[in-house]
Amino acid sequence: MSNRSKYLPGQNLVPFPAGPSSTPRTRATERSRPVLVVLHQETSSPGRVGNALRALGYRLDIRRPRFGDRLPDTLDGHAGAVIFGGPMSANDGEDYVRAEIDWIEIPLREQRPFLGICLGAQMLSKQLGGRVAPHSDGVVQIGYYPIRPTEAGLSLCPDWPAQVYHWHREGFELPCGAELLAEGDDFPVQAIRYDNCFGLQFHPDVTCAMMHRWTTRGCDRMDAPGAHPREQHFDGRAMYDTAERAWLAHFIEGWLARVPAAVLAQAAE
């Protein structure tokens, strides 16, 4: 049964602010809270997303539920939460996968900033009643591929990159009540918003070091239909990474500014 009926998403799509959106005192209070980071492998890194968060003054509370770390019962002690990608599927039956999907109910209910990247976005879709599945023709996205921001996506955050980095074999559908922010070709849903929760099918988190590691350890994935050869990954990075990095910095700052009014009022007291 879909969980979407539990939540009451906001009706208006408020653009991300171009500059600071709260008073210095409120911002200082917000940034005193760490951002919860959920990773799925022992060697996983928050990559460029982590760098962007640290540059804004946030600490990272890194947890790996796959290896026994517990997730919090509320996000009152955090500025937001990010669930990153991994080689597993949101359809897997492991306890930690199901537990993470169930846990996303907390930022949805509390209307706190949540970001799902690749696997994390697919988990968000499943929590909202959406379906996660491979492409019907077995096509994957591994490398740089075009995305097209929708009118809603451009209203929220302009200057989207023309192509972004992907590494996935499954996609997710747009859940009922969610807003499509960017679309693609073989996998139509590339970015979504549901209230203060966002899902990105692509990987703006990947640093150059991560790309070297992924394309070395995952070289067998490049034989799949639709995957790009290793050298094309680095050619794409040379062409598209500057725009993707600039977009990410704007996105992260605007995403964390989406805090419920009651929380901002409490922080300002």
Coordinates of C-alpha atoms in Angstrom, one line a residue:
M1 CA 0.0 0.0 0.0
S2 CA 1.3 3.5 -0.8
N3 CA 2.4 5.7 2.0
R4 CA 1.8 8.9 0.2
S5 CA -1.6 9.6 1.8
K6 CA 0.2 10.3 5.2
Y7 CA 1.9 13.4 4.0
L8 CA 0.6 16.8 3.1
P9 CA 3.1 18.4 0.5
G10 CA 3.2 22.1 0.2
Q11 CA 1.3 23.5 -2.7
N12 CA 3.7 26.2 -3.9
L13 CA 7.1 25.6 -5.4
V14 CA 9.2 28.3 -3.8
P15 CA 12.5 29.1 -5.8
F16 CA 15.8 28.4 -4.0
P17 CA 17.1 31.8 -2.7
A18 CA 19.9 33.4 -4.6
G19 CA 21.4 34.5 -1.3
P20 CA 21.0 34.0 2.5
S21 CA 17.4 33.3 3.4
S22 CA 17.4 33.8 7.2
T23 CA 19.0 36.0 9.8
P24 CA 22.7 35.5 10.8
R25 CA 21.6 34.2 14.2
T26 CA 19.1 31.7 12.7
R27 CA 21.7 30.5 10.1
A28 CA 24.2 30.0 12.9
T29 CA 21.7 27.9 14.8
E30 CA 20.8 25.9 11.7
R31 CA 24.5 25.2 11.0
S32 CA 25.1 24.1 14.5
R33 CA 23.1 21.0 13.6
P34 CA 24.9 18.4 11.5
V35 CA 23.6 17.0 8.3
L36 CA 22.8 13.2 8.5
V37 CA 24.6 11.3 5.8
V38 CA 23.6 7.7 5.0
L39 CA 26.2 5.6 3.1
H40 CA 26.1 2.0 1.9
Q41 CA 29.6 0.7 1.7
E42 CA 32.6 0.7 4.0
T43 CA 34.6 2.8 1.6
S44 CA 31.8 5.1 0.4
S45 CA 32.2 8.9 0.6
P46 CA 29.8 11.8 0.5
G47 CA 32.1 13.2 -2.1
R48 CA 31.3 16.5 -3.6
V49 CA 28.0 16.8 -1.7
G50 CA 30.0 16.5 1.5
N51 CA 32.4 19.1 0.3
A52 CA 29.5 21.5 -0.5
L53 CA 28.0 21.0 2.9
R54 CA 31.3 21.5 4.8
A55 CA 31.9 24.7 2.7
L56 CA 28.5 26.0 4.0
G57 CA 29.7 25.3 7.6
Y58 CA 27.8 22.1 8.3
R59 CA 29.2 19.1 10.1
L60 CA 28.4 15.6 8.8
D61 CA 26.9 12.8 10.9
I62 CA 27.9 9.8 8.8
R63 CA 26.0 6.5 9.4
R64 CA 26.0 3.2 7.7
P65 CA 22.9 1.2 8.6
R66 CA 24.2 -1.7 6.5
F67 CA 26.9 -2.2 9.1
G68 CA 24.7 -1.7 12.2
D69 CA 24.5 2.1 12.6
R70 CA 21.1 3.3 13.9
L71 CA 19.1 6.1 12.2
P72 CA 17.6 8.8 14.5
D73 CA 14.0 8.7 15.5
T74 CA 13.6 12.4 14.6
L75 CA 15.5 15.0 12.6
D76 CA 15.2 17.7 15.3
G77 CA 18.9 17.4 15.9
H78 CA 19.9 17.6 12.3
A79 CA 19.7 20.3 9.6
G80 CA 18.7 17.7 7.0
A81 CA 19.5 14.2 5.7
V82 CA 21.0 12.7 2.6
I83 CA 20.8 9.0 1.5
F84 CA 23.4 8.2 -1.1
G85 CA 23.7 5.5 -3.8
G86 CA 25.1 2.0 -3.7
P87 CA 25.3 -1.2 -5.7
M88 CA 22.2 -2.6 -4.1
S89 CA 18.6 -2.2 -5.2
A90 CA 15.7 -0.5 -3.5
N91 CA 13.8 -3.7 -4.2
D92 CA 16.3 -5.9 -2.2
G93 CA 14.9 -7.7 0.8
E94 CA 17.7 -7.0 3.2
D95 CA 16.6 -5.5 6.5
Y96 CA 18.7 -2.4 6.2
V97 CA 17.2 -1.6 2.8
R98 CA 13.7 -1.9 4.1
A99 CA 14.6 0.0 7.2
E100 CA 16.0 3.0 5.2
I101 CA 12.9 3.2 3.0
D102 CA 10.7 3.1 6.1
W103 CA 12.9 5.7 7.8
I104 CA 12.2 8.3 5.0
E105 CA 8.8 8.6 6.6
I106 CA 10.4 10.8 9.3
P107 CA 11.7 13.7 7.0
L108 CA 8.4 13.5 5.1
R109 CA 6.3 13.8 8.2
E110 CA 8.5 16.4 9.8
Q111 CA 8.9 18.3 6.5
R112 CA 12.6 18.5 6.9
P113 CA 15.2 18.8 4.1
F114 CA 15.9 15.3 2.6
L115 CA 17.9 14.5 -0.4
G116 CA 18.1 11.1 -2.1
I117 CA 20.8 10.4 -4.6
C118 CA 20.4 7.5 -7.1
L119 CA 19.5 4.6 -4.7
G120 CA 18.4 7.2 -2.2
A121 CA 16.0 8.8 -4.7
Q122 CA 14.6 5.3 -5.6
M123 CA 14.0 4.7 -1.9
L124 CA 12.2 8.0 -1.6
S125 CA 10.0 7.0 -4.6
K126 CA 9.2 3.6 -3.0
Q127 CA 8.3 5.3 0.3
L128 CA 5.9 7.5 -1.6
G129 CA 4.3 4.5 -3.4
G130 CA 6.3 4.7 -6.6
R131 CA 7.9 1.7 -8.5
V132 CA 11.6 1.0 -9.0
A133 CA 12.6 -1.2 -11.9
P134 CA 15.2 -1.8 -14.6
H135 CA 14.7 -0.5 -18.1
S136 CA 12.4 -2.8 -20.1
D137 CA 15.2 -3.3 -22.7
G138 CA 18.0 -3.8 -20.2
V139 CA 19.5 -0.4 -20.9
V140 CA 21.6 1.3 -18.2
Q141 CA 23.0 4.8 -17.7
I142 CA 26.7 4.7 -16.8
G143 CA 28.5 7.9 -17.9
Y144 CA 27.3 11.3 -18.8
Y145 CA 23.8 11.7 -20.3
P146 CA 21.5 14.7 -21.1
I147 CA 18.8 15.9 -18.7
R148 CA 16.1 18.5 -19.4
P149 CA 14.8 20.6 -16.5
T150 CA 11.1 21.0 -16.5
E151 CA 9.4 24.4 -16.0
A152 CA 9.1 23.6 -12.3
G153 CA 12.8 22.6 -12.2
L154 CA 13.9 25.9 -13.8
S155 CA 11.6 27.9 -11.5
L156 CA 13.2 26.2 -8.5
C157 CA 16.8 26.3 -9.6
P158 CA 18.1 27.8 -12.9
D159 CA 21.2 26.9 -14.8
W160 CA 20.9 23.1 -14.8
P161 CA 23.8 21.4 -16.5
A162 CA 23.2 20.0 -20.0
Q163 CA 24.5 16.6 -19.0
V164 CA 25.1 14.9 -15.6
Y165 CA 26.9 11.8 -14.4
H166 CA 25.0 8.6 -13.9
W167 CA 25.7 5.1 -12.6
H168 CA 22.6 3.0 -12.4
R169 CA 20.7 0.1 -13.9
E170 CA 17.3 0.9 -12.4
G171 CA 15.0 3.9 -12.5
F172 CA 12.0 5.1 -10.6
E173 CA 8.6 6.4 -11.5
L174 CA 7.2 9.7 -10.5
P175 CA 5.1 9.1 -7.3
C176 CA 1.6 10.5 -7.0
G177 CA 1.9 14.0 -5.6
A178 CA 5.5 14.5 -6.4
E179 CA 6.7 17.1 -8.9
L180 CA 9.0 16.3 -11.8
L181 CA 12.0 18.7 -11.9
A182 CA 14.1 17.1 -14.6
E183 CA 13.6 14.4 -17.2
G184 CA 15.7 12.2 -19.4
D185 CA 15.4 9.8 -22.4
D186 CA 15.8 6.1 -21.4
F187 CA 15.0 6.9 -17.8
P188 CA 12.4 9.7 -17.9
V189 CA 12.4 10.6 -14.2
Q190 CA 15.7 12.3 -13.3
A191 CA 14.8 14.7 -10.4
I192 CA 11.7 15.0 -8.2
R193 CA 10.5 17.1 -5.3
Y194 CA 7.9 16.2 -2.7
D195 CA 7.6 19.1 -0.2
N196 CA 11.1 19.5 1.2
C197 CA 12.3 16.1 0.0
F198 CA 14.2 15.8 -3.3
G199 CA 15.4 12.8 -5.3
L200 CA 18.1 12.9 -8.0
Q201 CA 18.7 9.9 -10.3
F202 CA 22.1 11.2 -11.2
H203 CA 25.4 11.6 -9.3
P204 CA 26.5 15.2 -8.7
D205 CA 28.4 13.8 -5.7
V206 CA 31.1 12.1 -7.8
T207 CA 34.6 13.6 -7.5
C208 CA 37.4 12.9 -10.0
A209 CA 38.9 10.4 -7.5
M210 CA 35.5 8.6 -7.2
M211 CA 35.2 8.4 -11.0
H212 CA 38.6 6.8 -11.3
R213 CA 37.6 4.3 -8.6
W214 CA 34.2 3.5 -10.0
T215 CA 35.4 3.1 -13.6
T216 CA 38.2 0.8 -12.4
R217 CA 36.3 -1.5 -10.0
G218 CA 33.1 -1.4 -12.0
C219 CA 34.6 -1.8 -15.4
D220 CA 32.5 -4.9 -16.1
R221 CA 29.4 -2.6 -15.9
M222 CA 30.5 -0.8 -19.1
D223 CA 29.6 -3.9 -21.2
A224 CA 25.9 -3.3 -20.5
P225 CA 23.6 -1.8 -23.1
G226 CA 23.8 2.0 -23.1
A227 CA 26.9 2.2 -20.9
H228 CA 29.7 4.5 -22.0
P229 CA 33.4 3.3 -22.2
R230 CA 35.8 4.5 -19.5
E231 CA 37.5 7.2 -21.6
Q232 CA 34.2 8.8 -22.5
H233 CA 33.5 9.3 -18.7
F234 CA 36.5 11.6 -18.4
D235 CA 35.8 13.3 -21.7
G236 CA 32.3 14.1 -20.4
R237 CA 33.8 15.3 -17.1
A238 CA 36.0 17.8 -19.0
M239 CA 32.9 19.2 -20.8
Y240 CA 30.2 19.1 -18.2
D241 CA 31.7 19.1 -14.7
T242 CA 32.1 22.8 -14.2
A243 CA 28.4 23.4 -14.8
E244 CA 27.3 20.4 -12.7
R245 CA 29.6 21.6 -9.8
A246 CA 28.1 25.1 -9.9
W247 CA 24.6 23.8 -10.1
L248 CA 25.2 21.5 -7.1
A249 CA 26.5 24.3 -4.9
H250 CA 23.4 26.4 -5.6
F251 CA 21.1 23.4 -5.1
I252 CA 22.6 22.3 -1.8
E253 CA 22.3 25.8 -0.3
G254 CA 18.7 26.2 -1.5
W255 CA 17.7 22.8 -0.4
L256 CA 18.9 23.3 3.2
A257 CA 17.1 26.6 3.3
R258 CA 13.8 24.7 3.0
V259 CA 13.2 24.5 6.8
P260 CA 9.7 24.6 8.2
A261 CA 8.7 28.0 9.6
A262 CA 8.2 26.6 13.1
V263 CA 11.8 25.4 13.1
L264 CA 13.1 28.7 11.9
A265 CA 11.1 30.5 14.6
Q266 CA 12.4 28.3 17.3
A267 CA 16.0 28.8 16.1
A268 CA 15.5 32.6 16.1
E269 CA 14.4 32.7 19.8

